[in-house]
Amino acid sequence: MNKKGLLIVVSGPSGAGKGTICKEVLERRDDIFVSTSATTREPRNGEIEGVNYFFISREEFERKIAEEEFIEYAEVYKNLYGTPKETVLDKLNQGENILLEIDIQGALQVKKRYPEGVFIFILPPSMAELKSRIIGRGSETPESLERRFSSAFEEIEFVNQYDYYIINDQVKRAADLMESIIDAERCKVIEDIEEIVTMFKEEV
Ligand code: 5GP
């Protein structure tokens, strides 16, 4: 069967641990590929161009918006982030499963354009835990901490726009759940019913 790949979109408030869960799932599976976004933010220590992000100027980013090179883009904490359209759509057409770890504004844009994607929302076990995880990163000023924490409260309400939620109380368990969701989605009958029937009929 020449099956299209699955577009897996993962979001959640900062500190919910979506990055850690995605990393764990990507390490376990060789049939899921991550899309590298473009961003105007400065690289952090250890981040690699073309691996973590394509680090580009605001001018270049704006040119790409004008030329409709993104499936979605959004401004997150004063920096622009966007998902390259052509690479992602080509890979899906070639049957590759693609994971996007993007913010909620971006995920909702993807949902409009590509509703057949699977949309997963990562939740922290509690708001207290979320706060201590954000503090634990040590990279926040008191103002940015407050900003991230209050936007986390607002963001959680968007869970109802997603297909699935995962409470990240333990990384292993959360990654197991994400794998189960992906596997179940790959086994959905709806789009493939004719191909499945044909495949078996051709055999007899
Ligand atoms: P960070 O700067 O910590 O790498 O990412 C900040 C936020 O931007 C995270 O919530 C991350 O999921 C989101 N993000 C990363 N890439 C993209 C993208 O291509 N599009 C959108 N909309 N958000 C992104």
PDB file of N, CA and C in Angstrom, residues 46-147:
ATOM      1  N   GLY A  46      25.135  25.049  22.369  1.00  0.00           N
ATOM      2  CA  GLY A  46      25.030  23.647  21.956  1.00  0.00           C
ATOM      3  C   GLY A  46      24.037  23.417  20.829  1.00  0.00           C
ATOM      4  N   GLU A  47      23.235  24.411  20.500  1.00  0.00           N
ATOM      5  CA  GLU A  47      22.269  24.205  19.414  1.00  0.00           C
ATOM      6  C   GLU A  47      22.976  24.270  18.058  1.00  0.00           C
ATOM      7  N   ILE A  48      22.524  23.414  17.159  1.00  0.00           N
ATOM      8  CA  ILE A  48      23.202  23.292  15.863  1.00  0.00           C
ATOM      9  C   ILE A  48      22.279  23.744  14.736  1.00  0.00           C
ATOM     10  N   GLU A  49      22.841  24.585  13.865  1.00  0.00           N
ATOM     11  CA  GLU A  49      22.118  25.080  12.683  1.00  0.00           C
ATOM     12  C   GLU A  49      21.664  23.899  11.820  1.00  0.00           C
ATOM     13  N   GLY A  50      20.382  23.887  11.494  1.00  0.00           N
ATOM     14  CA  GLY A  50      19.861  22.827  10.622  1.00  0.00           C
ATOM     15  C   GLY A  50      19.456  21.583  11.394  1.00  0.00           C
ATOM     16  N   VAL A  51      19.834  21.499  12.674  1.00  0.00           N
ATOM     17  CA  VAL A  51      19.435  20.346  13.484  1.00  0.00           C
ATOM     18  C   VAL A  51      18.331  20.794  14.440  1.00  0.00           C
ATOM     19  N   ASN A  52      18.674  21.738  15.321  1.00  0.00           N
ATOM     20  CA  ASN A  52      17.664  22.246  16.250  1.00  0.00           C
ATOM     21  C   ASN A  52      16.698  23.179  15.513  1.00  0.00           C
ATOM     22  N   TYR A  53      17.261  24.082  14.779  1.00  0.00           N
ATOM     23  CA  TYR A  53      16.486  25.050  13.986  1.00  0.00           C
ATOM     24  C   TYR A  53      17.333  25.490  12.804  1.00  0.00           C
ATOM     25  N   PHE A  54      16.675  26.166  11.851  1.00  0.00           N
ATOM     26  CA  PHE A  54      17.391  26.997  10.887  1.00  0.00           C
ATOM     27  C   PHE A  54      17.310  28.403  11.470  1.00  0.00           C
ATOM     28  N   PHE A  55      18.434  28.931  11.897  1.00  0.00           N
ATOM     29  CA  PHE A  55      18.442  30.252  12.539  1.00  0.00           C
ATOM     30  C   PHE A  55      18.565  31.318  11.450  1.00  0.00           C
ATOM     31  N   ILE A  56      17.521  32.104  11.278  1.00  0.00           N
ATOM     32  CA  ILE A  56      17.533  33.091  10.192  1.00  0.00           C
ATOM     33  C   ILE A  56      17.154  34.478  10.722  1.00  0.00           C
ATOM     34  N   SER A  57      17.419  35.500   9.926  1.00  0.00           N
ATOM     35  CA  SER A  57      17.106  36.869  10.345  1.00  0.00           C
ATOM     36  C   SER A  57      15.597  37.112  10.196  1.00  0.00           C
ATOM     37  N   ARG A  58      15.131  38.180  10.851  1.00  0.00           N
ATOM     38  CA  ARG A  58      13.716  38.544  10.738  1.00  0.00           C
ATOM     39  C   ARG A  58      13.363  38.888   9.277  1.00  0.00           C
ATOM     40  N   GLU A  59      14.310  39.538   8.598  1.00  0.00           N
ATOM     41  CA  GLU A  59      14.057  39.910   7.186  1.00  0.00           C
ATOM     42  C   GLU A  59      13.838  38.649   6.350  1.00  0.00           C
ATOM     43  N   GLU A  60      14.719  37.670   6.565  1.00  0.00           N
ATOM     44  CA  GLU A  60      14.586  36.439   5.780  1.00  0.00           C
ATOM     45  C   GLU A  60      13.285  35.711   6.128  1.00  0.00           C
ATOM     46  N   PHE A  61      12.960  35.750   7.415  1.00  0.00           N
ATOM     47  CA  PHE A  61      11.726  35.092   7.852  1.00  0.00           C
ATOM     48  C   PHE A  61      10.534  35.757   7.172  1.00  0.00           C
ATOM     49  N   GLU A  62      10.540  37.083   7.159  1.00  0.00           N
ATOM     50  CA  GLU A  62       9.417  37.811   6.551  1.00  0.00           C
ATOM     51  C   GLU A  62       9.322  37.552   5.045  1.00  0.00           C
ATOM     52  N   ARG A  63      10.470  37.399   4.409  1.00  0.00           N
ATOM     53  CA  ARG A  63      10.461  37.070   2.977  1.00  0.00           C
ATOM     54  C   ARG A  63       9.808  35.683   2.775  1.00  0.00           C
ATOM     55  N   LYS A  64      10.152  34.756   3.678  1.00  0.00           N
ATOM     56  CA  LYS A  64       9.578  33.401   3.555  1.00  0.00           C
ATOM     57  C   LYS A  64       8.061  33.430   3.794  1.00  0.00           C
ATOM     58  N   ILE A  65       7.617  34.293   4.715  1.00  0.00           N
ATOM     59  CA  ILE A  65       6.160  34.413   4.944  1.00  0.00           C
ATOM     60  C   ILE A  65       5.517  34.910   3.648  1.00  0.00           C
ATOM     61  N   ALA A  66       6.113  35.972   3.066  1.00  0.00           N
ATOM     62  CA  ALA A  66       5.538  36.566   1.850  1.00  0.00           C
ATOM     63  C   ALA A  66       5.487  35.536   0.717  1.00  0.00           C
ATOM     64  N   GLU A  67       6.490  34.670   0.672  1.00  0.00           N
ATOM     65  CA  GLU A  67       6.522  33.669  -0.408  1.00  0.00           C
ATOM     66  C   GLU A  67       5.785  32.369  -0.045  1.00  0.00           C
ATOM     67  N   GLU A  68       5.060  32.436   1.056  1.00  0.00           N
ATOM     68  CA  GLU A  68       4.232  31.298   1.523  1.00  0.00           C
ATOM     69  C   GLU A  68       5.026  30.009   1.660  1.00  0.00           C
ATOM     70  N   GLU A  69       6.204  30.152   2.278  1.00  0.00           N
ATOM     71  CA  GLU A  69       7.051  28.966   2.445  1.00  0.00           C
ATOM     72  C   GLU A  69       6.753  28.189   3.728  1.00  0.00           C
ATOM     73  N   PHE A  70       5.850  28.725   4.562  1.00  0.00           N
ATOM     74  CA  PHE A  70       5.546  28.033   5.819  1.00  0.00           C
ATOM     75  C   PHE A  70       4.146  27.427   5.797  1.00  0.00           C
ATOM     76  N   ILE A  71       3.992  26.242   6.423  1.00  0.00           N
ATOM     77  CA  ILE A  71       2.633  25.706   6.643  1.00  0.00           C
ATOM     78  C   ILE A  71       1.979  26.544   7.719  1.00  0.00           C
ATOM     79  N   GLU A  72       2.791  26.952   8.679  1.00  0.00           N
ATOM     80  CA  GLU A  72       2.321  27.792   9.782  1.00  0.00           C
ATOM     81  C   GLU A  72       3.499  28.545  10.311  1.00  0.00           C
ATOM     82  N   TYR A  73       3.221  29.665  10.950  1.00  0.00           N
ATOM     83  CA  TYR A  73       4.273  30.368  11.693  1.00  0.00           C
ATOM     84  C   TYR A  73       3.613  31.133  12.821  1.00  0.00           C
ATOM     85  N   ALA A  74       4.402  31.465  13.830  1.00  0.00           N
ATOM     86  CA  ALA A  74       3.844  32.192  14.965  1.00  0.00           C
ATOM     87  C   ALA A  74       4.953  32.953  15.670  1.00  0.00           C
ATOM     88  N   GLU A  75       4.536  33.969  16.395  1.00  0.00           N
ATOM     89  CA  GLU A  75       5.487  34.715  17.224  1.00  0.00           C
ATOM     90  C   GLU A  75       5.352  34.173  18.637  1.00  0.00           C
ATOM     91  N   VAL A  76       6.441  33.647  19.177  1.00  0.00           N
ATOM     92  CA  VAL A  76       6.425  33.076  20.525  1.00  0.00           C
ATOM     93  C   VAL A  76       7.485  33.801  21.344  1.00  0.00           C
ATOM     94  N   TYR A  77       7.076  34.424  22.418  1.00  0.00           N
ATOM     95  CA  TYR A  77       8.013  35.184  23.277  1.00  0.00           C
ATOM     96  C   TYR A  77       8.950  36.069  22.426  1.00  0.00           C
ATOM     97  N   LYS A  78       8.347  36.844  21.537  1.00  0.00           N
ATOM     98  CA  LYS A  78       9.050  37.858  20.720  1.00  0.00           C
ATOM     99  C   LYS A  78       9.931  37.295  19.602  1.00  0.00           C
ATOM    100  N   ASN A  79       9.919  36.000  19.395  1.00  0.00           N
ATOM    101  CA  ASN A  79      10.668  35.448  18.263  1.00  0.00           C
ATOM    102  C   ASN A  79       9.706  34.743  17.319  1.00  0.00           C
ATOM    103  N   LEU A  80      10.076  34.729  16.049  1.00  0.00           N
ATOM    104  CA  LEU A  80       9.235  34.057  15.057  1.00  0.00           C
ATOM    105  C   LEU A  80       9.710  32.618  14.859  1.00  0.00           C
ATOM    106  N   TYR A  81       8.747  31.724  14.692  1.00  0.00           N
ATOM    107  CA  TYR A  81       9.031  30.314  14.446  1.00  0.00           C
ATOM    108  C   TYR A  81       8.127  29.854  13.312  1.00  0.00           C
ATOM    109  N   GLY A  82       8.639  29.040  12.399  1.00  0.00           N
ATOM    110  CA  GLY A  82       7.783  28.572  11.311  1.00  0.00           C
ATOM    111  C   GLY A  82       8.187  27.198  10.815  1.00  0.00           C
ATOM    112  N   THR A  83       7.187  26.477  10.301  1.00  0.00           N
ATOM    113  CA  THR A  83       7.409  25.120   9.773  1.00  0.00           C
ATOM    114  C   THR A  83       7.481  25.172   8.253  1.00  0.00           C
ATOM    115  N   PRO A  84       8.574  24.686   7.665  1.00  0.00           N
ATOM    116  CA  PRO A  84       8.701  24.726   6.207  1.00  0.00           C
ATOM    117  C   PRO A  84       7.662  23.849   5.518  1.00  0.00           C
ATOM    118  N   LYS A  85       6.943  24.456   4.576  1.00  0.00           N
ATOM    119  CA  LYS A  85       5.811  23.748   3.953  1.00  0.00           C
ATOM    120  C   LYS A  85       6.258  22.630   3.011  1.00  0.00           C
ATOM    121  N   GLU A  86       7.160  22.981   2.090  1.00  0.00           N
ATOM    122  CA  GLU A  86       7.475  22.037   1.019  1.00  0.00           C
ATOM    123  C   GLU A  86       8.072  20.740   1.549  1.00  0.00           C
ATOM    124  N   THR A  87       9.068  20.875   2.441  1.00  0.00           N
ATOM    125  CA  THR A  87       9.727  19.675   2.971  1.00  0.00           C
ATOM    126  C   THR A  87       8.710  18.766   3.657  1.00  0.00           C
ATOM    127  N   VAL A  88       7.858  19.368   4.504  1.00  0.00           N
ATOM    128  CA  VAL A  88       6.917  18.549   5.273  1.00  0.00           C
ATOM    129  C   VAL A  88       5.925  17.851   4.330  1.00  0.00           C
ATOM    130  N   LEU A  89       5.333  18.601   3.397  1.00  0.00           N
ATOM    131  CA  LEU A  89       4.331  17.986   2.519  1.00  0.00           C
ATOM    132  C   LEU A  89       4.953  16.916   1.627  1.00  0.00           C
ATOM    133  N   ASP A  90       6.171  17.172   1.140  1.00  0.00           N
ATOM    134  CA  ASP A  90       6.846  16.161   0.303  1.00  0.00           C
ATOM    135  C   ASP A  90       7.057  14.876   1.091  1.00  0.00           C
ATOM    136  N   LYS A  91       7.547  15.034   2.316  1.00  0.00           N
ATOM    137  CA  LYS A  91       7.835  13.836   3.119  1.00  0.00           C
ATOM    138  C   LYS A  91       6.564  13.060   3.436  1.00  0.00           C
ATOM    139  N   LEU A  92       5.482  13.779   3.739  1.00  0.00           N
ATOM    140  CA  LEU A  92       4.210  13.091   4.015  1.00  0.00           C
ATOM    141  C   LEU A  92       3.762  12.314   2.777  1.00  0.00           C
ATOM    142  N   ASN A  93       3.912  12.947   1.613  1.00  0.00           N
ATOM    143  CA  ASN A  93       3.515  12.270   0.370  1.00  0.00           C
ATOM    144  C   ASN A  93       4.365  11.044   0.087  1.00  0.00           C
ATOM    145  N   GLN A  94       5.619  11.080   0.586  1.00  0.00           N
ATOM    146  CA  GLN A  94       6.484   9.906   0.390  1.00  0.00           C
ATOM    147  C   GLN A  94       6.221   8.825   1.451  1.00  0.00           C
ATOM    148  N   GLY A  95       5.253   9.086   2.329  1.00  0.00           N
ATOM    149  CA  GLY A  95       4.886   8.081   3.333  1.00  0.00           C
ATOM    150  C   GLY A  95       5.598   8.215   4.664  1.00  0.00           C
ATOM    151  N   GLU A  96       6.366   9.303   4.828  1.00  0.00           N
ATOM    152  CA  GLU A  96       7.074   9.464   6.112  1.00  0.00           C
ATOM    153  C   GLU A  96       6.147  10.080   7.157  1.00  0.00           C
ATOM    154  N   ASN A  97       6.265   9.603   8.381  1.00  0.00           N
ATOM    155  CA  ASN A  97       5.513  10.190   9.494  1.00  0.00           C
ATOM    156  C   ASN A  97       6.327  11.361  10.035  1.00  0.00           C
ATOM    157  N   ILE A  98       5.689  12.520  10.120  1.00  0.00           N
ATOM    158  CA  ILE A  98       6.423  13.720  10.516  1.00  0.00           C
ATOM    159  C   ILE A  98       5.868  14.283  11.817  1.00  0.00           C
ATOM    160  N   LEU A  99       6.794  14.593  12.727  1.00  0.00           N
ATOM    161  CA  LEU A  99       6.385  15.163  14.006  1.00  0.00           C
ATOM    162  C   LEU A  99       6.731  16.653  14.051  1.00  0.00           C
ATOM    163  N   LEU A 100       5.739  17.464  14.417  1.00  0.00           N
ATOM    164  CA  LEU A 100       5.984  18.894  14.614  1.00  0.00           C
ATOM    165  C   LEU A 100       5.781  19.210  16.086  1.00  0.00           C
ATOM    166  N   GLU A 101       6.812  19.777  16.706  1.00  0.00           N
ATOM    167  CA  GLU A 101       6.632  20.205  18.094  1.00  0.00           C
ATOM    168  C   GLU A 101       6.521  21.721  18.051  1.00  0.00           C
ATOM    169  N   ILE A 102       5.299  22.206  18.037  1.00  0.00           N
ATOM    170  CA  ILE A 102       5.091  23.639  17.795  1.00  0.00           C
ATOM    171  C   ILE A 102       4.103  24.224  18.804  1.00  0.00           C
ATOM    172  N   ASP A 103       4.054  25.544  18.848  1.00  0.00           N
ATOM    173  CA  ASP A 103       3.172  26.166  19.835  1.00  0.00           C
ATOM    174  C   ASP A 103       1.703  26.082  19.376  1.00  0.00           C
ATOM    175  N   ILE A 104       0.805  26.484  20.273  1.00  0.00           N
ATOM    176  CA  ILE A 104      -0.630  26.279  20.021  1.00  0.00           C
ATOM    177  C   ILE A 104      -1.134  27.089  18.831  1.00  0.00           C
ATOM    178  N   GLN A 105      -0.700  28.351  18.722  1.00  0.00           N
ATOM    179  CA  GLN A 105      -1.158  29.177  17.590  1.00  0.00           C
ATOM    180  C   GLN A 105      -0.819  28.486  16.273  1.00  0.00           C
ATOM    181  N   GLY A 106       0.398  27.940  16.203  1.00  0.00           N
ATOM    182  CA  GLY A 106       0.845  27.256  14.988  1.00  0.00           C
ATOM    183  C   GLY A 106       0.047  25.986  14.758  1.00  0.00           C
ATOM    184  N   ALA A 107      -0.180  25.233  15.834  1.00  0.00           N
ATOM    185  CA  ALA A 107      -0.908  23.959  15.700  1.00  0.00           C
ATOM    186  C   ALA A 107      -2.320  24.210  15.157  1.00  0.00           C
ATOM    187  N   LEU A 108      -2.946  25.293  15.602  1.00  0.00           N
ATOM    188  CA  LEU A 108      -4.307  25.574  15.133  1.00  0.00           C
ATOM    189  C   LEU A 108      -4.308  25.958  13.648  1.00  0.00           C
ATOM    190  N   GLN A 109      -3.251  26.616  13.205  1.00  0.00           N
ATOM    191  CA  GLN A 109      -3.142  26.929  11.766  1.00  0.00           C
ATOM    192  C   GLN A 109      -2.984  25.641  10.959  1.00  0.00           C
ATOM    193  N   VAL A 110      -2.157  24.722  11.491  1.00  0.00           N
ATOM    194  CA  VAL A 110      -1.955  23.444  10.790  1.00  0.00           C
ATOM    195  C   VAL A 110      -3.283  22.688  10.716  1.00  0.00           C
ATOM    196  N   LYS A 111      -4.038  22.729  11.821  1.00  0.00           N
ATOM    197  CA  LYS A 111      -5.302  21.988  11.870  1.00  0.00           C
ATOM    198  C   LYS A 111      -6.271  22.471  10.786  1.00  0.00           C
ATOM    199  N   LYS A 112      -6.263  23.781  10.546  1.00  0.00           N
ATOM    200  CA  LYS A 112      -7.143  24.333   9.500  1.00  0.00           C
ATOM    201  C   LYS A 112      -6.734  23.829   8.115  1.00  0.00           C
ATOM    202  N   ARG A 113      -5.425  23.819   7.881  1.00  0.00           N
ATOM    203  CA  ARG A 113      -4.936  23.458   6.548  1.00  0.00           C
ATOM    204  C   ARG A 113      -4.811  21.963   6.345  1.00  0.00           C
ATOM    205  N   TYR A 114      -4.606  21.248   7.449  1.00  0.00           N
ATOM    206  CA  TYR A 114      -4.289  19.828   7.346  1.00  0.00           C
ATOM    207  C   TYR A 114      -5.013  19.079   8.469  1.00  0.00           C
ATOM    208  N   PRO A 115      -6.377  19.037   8.394  1.00  0.00           N
ATOM    209  CA  PRO A 115      -7.144  18.468   9.516  1.00  0.00           C
ATOM    210  C   PRO A 115      -6.912  16.976   9.721  1.00  0.00           C
ATOM    211  N   GLU A 116      -6.337  16.303   8.716  1.00  0.00           N
ATOM    212  CA  GLU A 116      -6.096  14.859   8.874  1.00  0.00           C
ATOM    213  C   GLU A 116      -4.890  14.556   9.762  1.00  0.00           C
ATOM    214  N   GLY A 117      -4.196  15.594  10.234  1.00  0.00           N
ATOM    215  CA  GLY A 117      -3.095  15.391  11.174  1.00  0.00           C
ATOM    216  C   GLY A 117      -3.618  14.887  12.523  1.00  0.00           C
ATOM    217  N   VAL A 118      -2.702  14.426  13.366  1.00  0.00           N
ATOM    218  CA  VAL A 118      -3.125  14.039  14.716  1.00  0.00           C
ATOM    219  C   VAL A 118      -2.527  15.041  15.699  1.00  0.00           C
ATOM    220  N   PHE A 119      -3.423  15.588  16.518  1.00  0.00           N
ATOM    221  CA  PHE A 119      -3.049  16.727  17.364  1.00  0.00           C
ATOM    222  C   PHE A 119      -3.015  16.280  18.834  1.00  0.00           C
ATOM    223  N   ILE A 120      -1.823  16.382  19.418  1.00  0.00           N
ATOM    224  CA  ILE A 120      -1.615  15.847  20.779  1.00  0.00           C
ATOM    225  C   ILE A 120      -1.192  16.983  21.707  1.00  0.00           C
ATOM    226  N   PHE A 121      -1.841  17.053  22.861  1.00  0.00           N
ATOM    227  CA  PHE A 121      -1.558  18.124  23.824  1.00  0.00           C
ATOM    228  C   PHE A 121      -0.907  17.521  25.070  1.00  0.00           C
ATOM    229  N   ILE A 122       0.243  18.062  25.444  1.00  0.00           N
ATOM    230  CA  ILE A 122       0.945  17.540  26.629  1.00  0.00           C
ATOM    231  C   ILE A 122       0.626  18.423  27.845  1.00  0.00           C
ATOM    232  N   LEU A 123       0.185  17.778  28.906  1.00  0.00           N
ATOM    233  CA  LEU A 123      -0.155  18.505  30.136  1.00  0.00           C
ATOM    234  C   LEU A 123       0.823  18.150  31.254  1.00  0.00           C
ATOM    235  N   PRO A 124       1.096  19.103  32.138  1.00  0.00           N
ATOM    236  CA  PRO A 124       1.920  18.760  33.299  1.00  0.00           C
ATOM    237  C   PRO A 124       1.042  18.023  34.319  1.00  0.00           C
ATOM    238  N   PRO A 125       1.635  17.297  35.272  1.00  0.00           N
ATOM    239  CA  PRO A 125       0.804  16.621  36.269  1.00  0.00           C
ATOM    240  C   PRO A 125       0.038  17.621  37.143  1.00  0.00           C
ATOM    241  N   SER A 126       0.619  18.819  37.361  1.00  0.00           N
ATOM    242  CA  SER A 126      -0.078  19.857  38.141  1.00  0.00           C
ATOM    243  C   SER A 126       0.567  21.199  37.818  1.00  0.00           C
ATOM    244  N   MET A 127      -0.109  22.291  38.184  1.00  0.00           N
ATOM    245  CA  MET A 127       0.470  23.613  37.932  1.00  0.00           C
ATOM    246  C   MET A 127       1.699  23.837  38.836  1.00  0.00           C
ATOM    247  N   ALA A 128       1.668  23.263  40.040  1.00  0.00           N
ATOM    248  CA  ALA A 128       2.815  23.421  40.949  1.00  0.00           C
ATOM    249  C   ALA A 128       4.052  22.764  40.331  1.00  0.00           C
ATOM    250  N   GLU A 129       3.842  21.591  39.773  1.00  0.00           N
ATOM    251  CA  GLU A 129       4.940  20.864  39.130  1.00  0.00           C
ATOM    252  C   GLU A 129       5.457  21.638  37.916  1.00  0.00           C
ATOM    253  N   LEU A 130       4.523  22.218  37.169  1.00  0.00           N
ATOM    254  CA  LEU A 130       4.909  23.002  35.990  1.00  0.00           C
ATOM    255  C   LEU A 130       5.808  24.164  36.409  1.00  0.00           C
ATOM    256  N   LYS A 131       5.398  24.844  37.498  1.00  0.00           N
ATOM    257  CA  LYS A 131       6.182  25.993  37.961  1.00  0.00           C
ATOM    258  C   LYS A 131       7.576  25.544  38.380  1.00  0.00           C
ATOM    259  N   SER A 132       7.652  24.447  39.107  1.00  0.00           N
ATOM    260  CA  SER A 132       8.980  24.045  39.574  1.00  0.00           C
ATOM    261  C   SER A 132       9.852  23.569  38.409  1.00  0.00           C
ATOM    262  N   ARG A 133       9.237  23.018  37.364  1.00  0.00           N
ATOM    263  CA  ARG A 133      10.041  22.629  36.194  1.00  0.00           C
ATOM    264  C   ARG A 133      10.585  23.858  35.473  1.00  0.00           C
ATOM    265  N   ILE A 134       9.747  24.885  35.359  1.00  0.00           N
ATOM    266  CA  ILE A 134      10.226  26.093  34.666  1.00  0.00           C
ATOM    267  C   ILE A 134      11.354  26.739  35.489  1.00  0.00           C
ATOM    268  N   ILE A 135      11.177  26.782  36.808  1.00  0.00           N
ATOM    269  CA  ILE A 135      12.223  27.363  37.673  1.00  0.00           C
ATOM    270  C   ILE A 135      13.497  26.523  37.561  1.00  0.00           C
ATOM    271  N   GLY A 136      13.310  25.194  37.538  1.00  0.00           N
ATOM    272  CA  GLY A 136      14.438  24.258  37.494  1.00  0.00           C
ATOM    273  C   GLY A 136      15.332  24.442  36.279  1.00  0.00           C
ATOM    274  N   ARG A 137      14.772  24.954  35.194  1.00  0.00           N
ATOM    275  CA  ARG A 137      15.585  25.173  33.996  1.00  0.00           C
ATOM    276  C   ARG A 137      16.642  26.238  34.230  1.00  0.00           C
ATOM    277  N   GLY A 138      16.326  27.154  35.141  1.00  0.00           N
ATOM    278  CA  GLY A 138      17.299  28.178  35.527  1.00  0.00           C
ATOM    279  C   GLY A 138      17.582  29.211  34.451  1.00  0.00           C
ATOM    280  N   SER A 139      16.835  29.169  33.338  1.00  0.00           N
ATOM    281  CA  SER A 139      17.164  30.093  32.252  1.00  0.00           C
ATOM    282  C   SER A 139      16.231  31.303  32.227  1.00  0.00           C
ATOM    283  N   GLU A 140      15.368  31.410  33.235  1.00  0.00           N
ATOM    284  CA  GLU A 140      14.358  32.467  33.193  1.00  0.00           C
ATOM    285  C   GLU A 140      14.664  33.592  34.181  1.00  0.00           C
ATOM    286  N   THR A 141      14.338  34.801  33.784  1.00  0.00           N
ATOM    287  CA  THR A 141      14.373  35.928  34.716  1.00  0.00           C
ATOM    288  C   THR A 141      13.032  35.903  35.457  1.00  0.00           C
ATOM    289  N   PRO A 142      12.901  36.616  36.610  1.00  0.00           N
ATOM    290  CA  PRO A 142      11.606  36.585  37.316  1.00  0.00           C
ATOM    291  C   PRO A 142      10.448  37.015  36.423  1.00  0.00           C
ATOM    292  N   GLU A 143      10.710  38.009  35.525  1.00  0.00           N
ATOM    293  CA  GLU A 143       9.620  38.488  34.644  1.00  0.00           C
ATOM    294  C   GLU A 143       9.246  37.418  33.618  1.00  0.00           C
ATOM    295  N   SER A 144      10.263  36.809  33.005  1.00  0.00           N
ATOM    296  CA  SER A 144       9.937  35.839  31.957  1.00  0.00           C
ATOM    297  C   SER A 144       9.295  34.595  32.589  1.00  0.00           C
ATOM    298  N   LEU A 145       9.679  34.301  33.817  1.00  0.00           N
ATOM    299  CA  LEU A 145       9.071  33.168  34.527  1.00  0.00           C
ATOM    300  C   LEU A 145       7.578  33.431  34.724  1.00  0.00           C
ATOM    301  N   GLU A 146       7.280  34.636  35.201  1.00  0.00           N
ATOM    302  CA  GLU A 146       5.894  35.018  35.450  1.00  0.00           C
ATOM    303  C   GLU A 146       5.089  34.980  34.153  1.00  0.00           C
ATOM    304  N   ARG A 147       5.724  35.466  33.068  1.00  0.00           N
ATOM    305  CA  ARG A 147       5.050  35.514  31.770  1.00  0.00           C
ATOM    306  C   ARG A 147       4.754  34.093  31.263  1.00  0.00           C
TER     307      ARG A 147
END
